[in-house]
Amino acid sequence: MDIKHYMQQLGQQARSASRAMARADSATRNRALTLIADAIERDAAQLRAANQLDMDAAAANGLAPAMLDRLALSDKAIATMVEGLRQIVALPDPIGEISGLKFRPSGIQVGQMRVPLGVIGIIYESRPNVTVDAAGLCIKSGNATILRGGSEAIHCNRALARLVKEGLAGAGLPEDGVQVVDTTDRAAVGALITMPQYVDVIVPRGGKGLIARLMEEATVPMIKHLDGICHVYIDAKADLKKAVDIGFNAKCHRYGTCNTMETLLVARAIAPAVLPQLAKLYATKQVELRADPEALAILTAAGYPHLAAATEEDWSTEYLAAILAVKIVAGTDEAIEHINHYSSKHTESIITEDHTDAMRFLREVDSASVMINASTRFADGFEYGLGAEIGISNDKLHARGPVGLEGLTSLKYVVFGHGEVRQ
Amino acid sequence: MDIKHYMQQLGQQARSASRAMARADSATRNRALTLIADAIERDAAQLRAANQLDMDAAAANGLAPAMLDRLALSDKAIATMVEGLRQIVALPDPIGEISGLKFRPSGIQVGQMRVPLGVIGIIYESRPNVTVDAAGLCIKSGNATILRGGSEAIHCNRALARLVKEGLAGAGLPEDGVQVVDTTDRAAVGALITMPQYVDVIVPRGGKGLIARLMEEATVPMIKHLDGICHVYIDAKADLKKAVDIGFNAKCHRYGTCNTMETLLVARAIAPAVLPQLAKLYATKQVELRADPEALAILTAAGYPHLAAATEEDWSTEYLAAILAVKIVAGTDEAIEHINHYSSKHTESIITEDHTDAMRFLREVDSASVMINASTRFADGFEYGLGAEIGISNDKLHARGPVGLEGLTSLKYVVFGHGEVRQ
């Protein structure tokens, strides 16, 4: 099989199906989602059997236990997928809203209408639940989608694709509205990210390695984020309790997430007061602190057991582990400068009671999420109230930060006239 | 001089200046704009002299008269530039607005703040006024900018650059906030569009040839449009007077603009009534009509003098001239299908008194501007009330249709907390 030809065929079919997907009313799209949820519940046993084929093959291929864990589709995971679809049904329809309709001196009335983007390509790794989550969000937002999951999950993804198509057909929508790439050939990814005539945007959901690889080749725009080097800055005017609570939570709530703090900046004036208190909490989790000379002196004096001297590299490292870089700064200016230089522009937070400094930090820090007195761990589509999250964007164009259904839409201008011509 | 090295230096300087540009308050940015306007008024004679150098060189190089005309900087053109800057001063500041600030169940308050994109690259041809217009819009929106004008205008652009820098410095902003590429080497363009680390977006302002060339190579995102193959569809339920007025205006108001109609679609039922009336008006302008067989029969019977049979190619041609493709369709379905297939997704209009058909056209036509009973010529930033227009986008991501100051901005999430941590 010629992979490029096969992918172009999927692309053409998606483009063609995207018209019917965009035209469908809210009730039809919600009906499809409900039918898919029902079908998954009905066929849970078959899905588990398909997943078992994948698990057996993966185990035979010596896949690492952590990867096997991601690949597994438990009864609970199936119930969560079904529940996720029903939650998407309950979200407001993002499509068709007309906003800002205003009369102009010429007599025409101009506004903007929210419309689907068209065809979304989703590239992900081995978690089979992404197949259903992503299909659900694309159906809800009136888009056609091409899903390319990890090759380890191919049996399970095929089984899920059948149920998704059953649901689409049951609601009178084209089966090609959601297509799962049915080959494990890696060339399929290369083809998908280089056919802008058929695919409007790619959403990669996976690790840094996957995304770095895609960035080299993609000619289709992507909604992506590479890494999360997030900062908390404890200002001289910080409330000590807030500083300690947030400094601990932002690092230790979860280590492997992109909104976890990786570097802590502390104002010189408050460092002797706040660092020893924070160190007591970090010690309970054996967090390794990589400190600049000043912080090192304070932490050494406090008898902190897991200490190392920070190197230049530490300021731009995403540890995703119980490691934290710590640096003393003169004040807000130096903190902002450090962050705008080293941050991956994901999420940063200032802890302070000083209003002017807080507002300056909010304005001048050039990251997708900027916070005052809150843990960076809140940077998340659900915590922000988006209802769902298709991904996170570190880019500035189109969507920035957590991306919900709205990120899968576009605004077109609509003009209501009464026979007006241009003078 | 190593062009790549030179451009990277401009890029670094722009990135560094962009921080101060973004930080500057409204009054400072407006002060810079006013100082630039004053300096241009003061040095009008010197600007004309610099322009004369360009004109002489261009004439010696045998530049076509139409190009010489674009290059010329008359007193009137200078006054228009100055007036344009003063109008930009009067526009509301797009930067810093916080919207949608809402409390979440966790206690944090989440909203979005409008912020500059960072560094904008503008690539244009020989009109020197673009240098000032583009610089003005970028300063107003808090961005740094790198301007690359046509090599024919280099003397005038240098002179304008000096005045822009004088205005920036006078307001206490970095002179590198606006940089004019000071080389006529074409490699500068290649470098500018491939340094995403320094440039956040490219706005090409120029013909199809320029943009097609950029699209091949650019790795920096672009706000661009390639062509405008705009349609008017006269529905069976159209008001005859509106249909004739708009059908004439959309084609004949100006031929060379991207929002000019290039294909007229007419419902079969109304064609015998509307086409002969329209033909009378087109005849006054000697418009060549390239018609499908049915339209050809009606127009021949009406004795239209400038007729040709349309070929398949005509449906996807942007004439930018007194030529119009004409096709009879069964009704709204066929019109939408034709448009979504052949249009460049710029602007389309339906002429009808039927509400259901009008709203279906509005929703189902996948173009940047979709109109009911209005001339396609209204697709324009000023007509839409954007206050200014930096360009037009045919893309779906980020900005679509006419792009005003808002298109040079991005939204970041802001979180107001009170010590909240993630549970």
Coordinates of N, CA and C in Angstrom, one line a residue, chain A residues 49 65 125 127 151 225 231 234 238 242 263 267 271 282 296 300 311 336 340 346 372 397:
Chain A
A49 N -11.3 -7.0 24.9 CA -10.7 -8.1 24.1 C -9.7 -7.6 23.1
P65 N 6.9 -1.2 31.5 CA 5.7 -1.3 32.3 C 4.9 0.0 32.3
E125 N -0.1 9.2 21.4 CA 0.7 8.0 21.6 C -0.3 6.8 22.0
R127 N -2.3 5.9 24.5 CA -3.6 5.8 25.3 C -4.8 5.7 24.4
S151 N 1.0 3.0 17.4 CA 0.8 1.8 16.7 C 0.5 0.6 17.7
H225 N 2.3 22.4 22.5 CA 3.3 23.0 23.4 C 4.4 22.0 23.6
H231 N 7.6 29.0 36.6 CA 8.2 29.7 37.7 C 7.2 30.2 38.7
I234 N 8.5 34.5 44.6 CA 8.1 34.9 45.9 C 8.7 36.3 46.2
A238 N 5.6 39.2 49.9 CA 4.7 38.0 49.9 C 4.2 37.8 51.3
K242 N 1.0 32.1 52.3 CA 0.7 31.8 50.8 C 1.9 31.4 50.1
T263 N 11.3 26.1 38.5 CA 12.3 27.1 39.1 C 11.6 28.0 40.1
A267 N 12.7 36.7 46.4 CA 13.3 38.0 46.6 C 14.3 38.0 47.8
A271 N 14.0 35.9 51.5 CA 14.6 34.5 51.4 C 15.0 33.9 52.7
Y282 N 9.7 20.5 51.6 CA 10.3 19.8 50.5 C 11.1 18.6 51.1
L296 N 21.9 28.6 48.3 CA 22.7 27.5 48.8 C 23.1 27.8 50.2
T300 N 21.9 25.6 53.2 CA 22.9 24.8 54.0 C 22.8 25.2 55.5
T311 N 23.6 24.8 38.1 CA 24.4 25.2 36.9 C 23.5 26.0 36.0
I336 N 11.2 39.2 36.6 CA 10.5 39.2 35.3 C 11.6 39.0 34.2
N340 N 11.3 36.0 31.6 CA 11.2 36.2 30.1 C 12.4 35.6 29.4
H346 N 5.0 29.1 29.5 CA 3.8 28.3 29.8 C 3.0 29.0 30.9
I372 N -1.3 35.6 40.0 CA -1.0 36.2 41.2 C -1.5 35.4 42.4
L397 N -0.1 32.8 18.3 CA -1.1 32.9 17.3 C -2.3 32.0 17.6

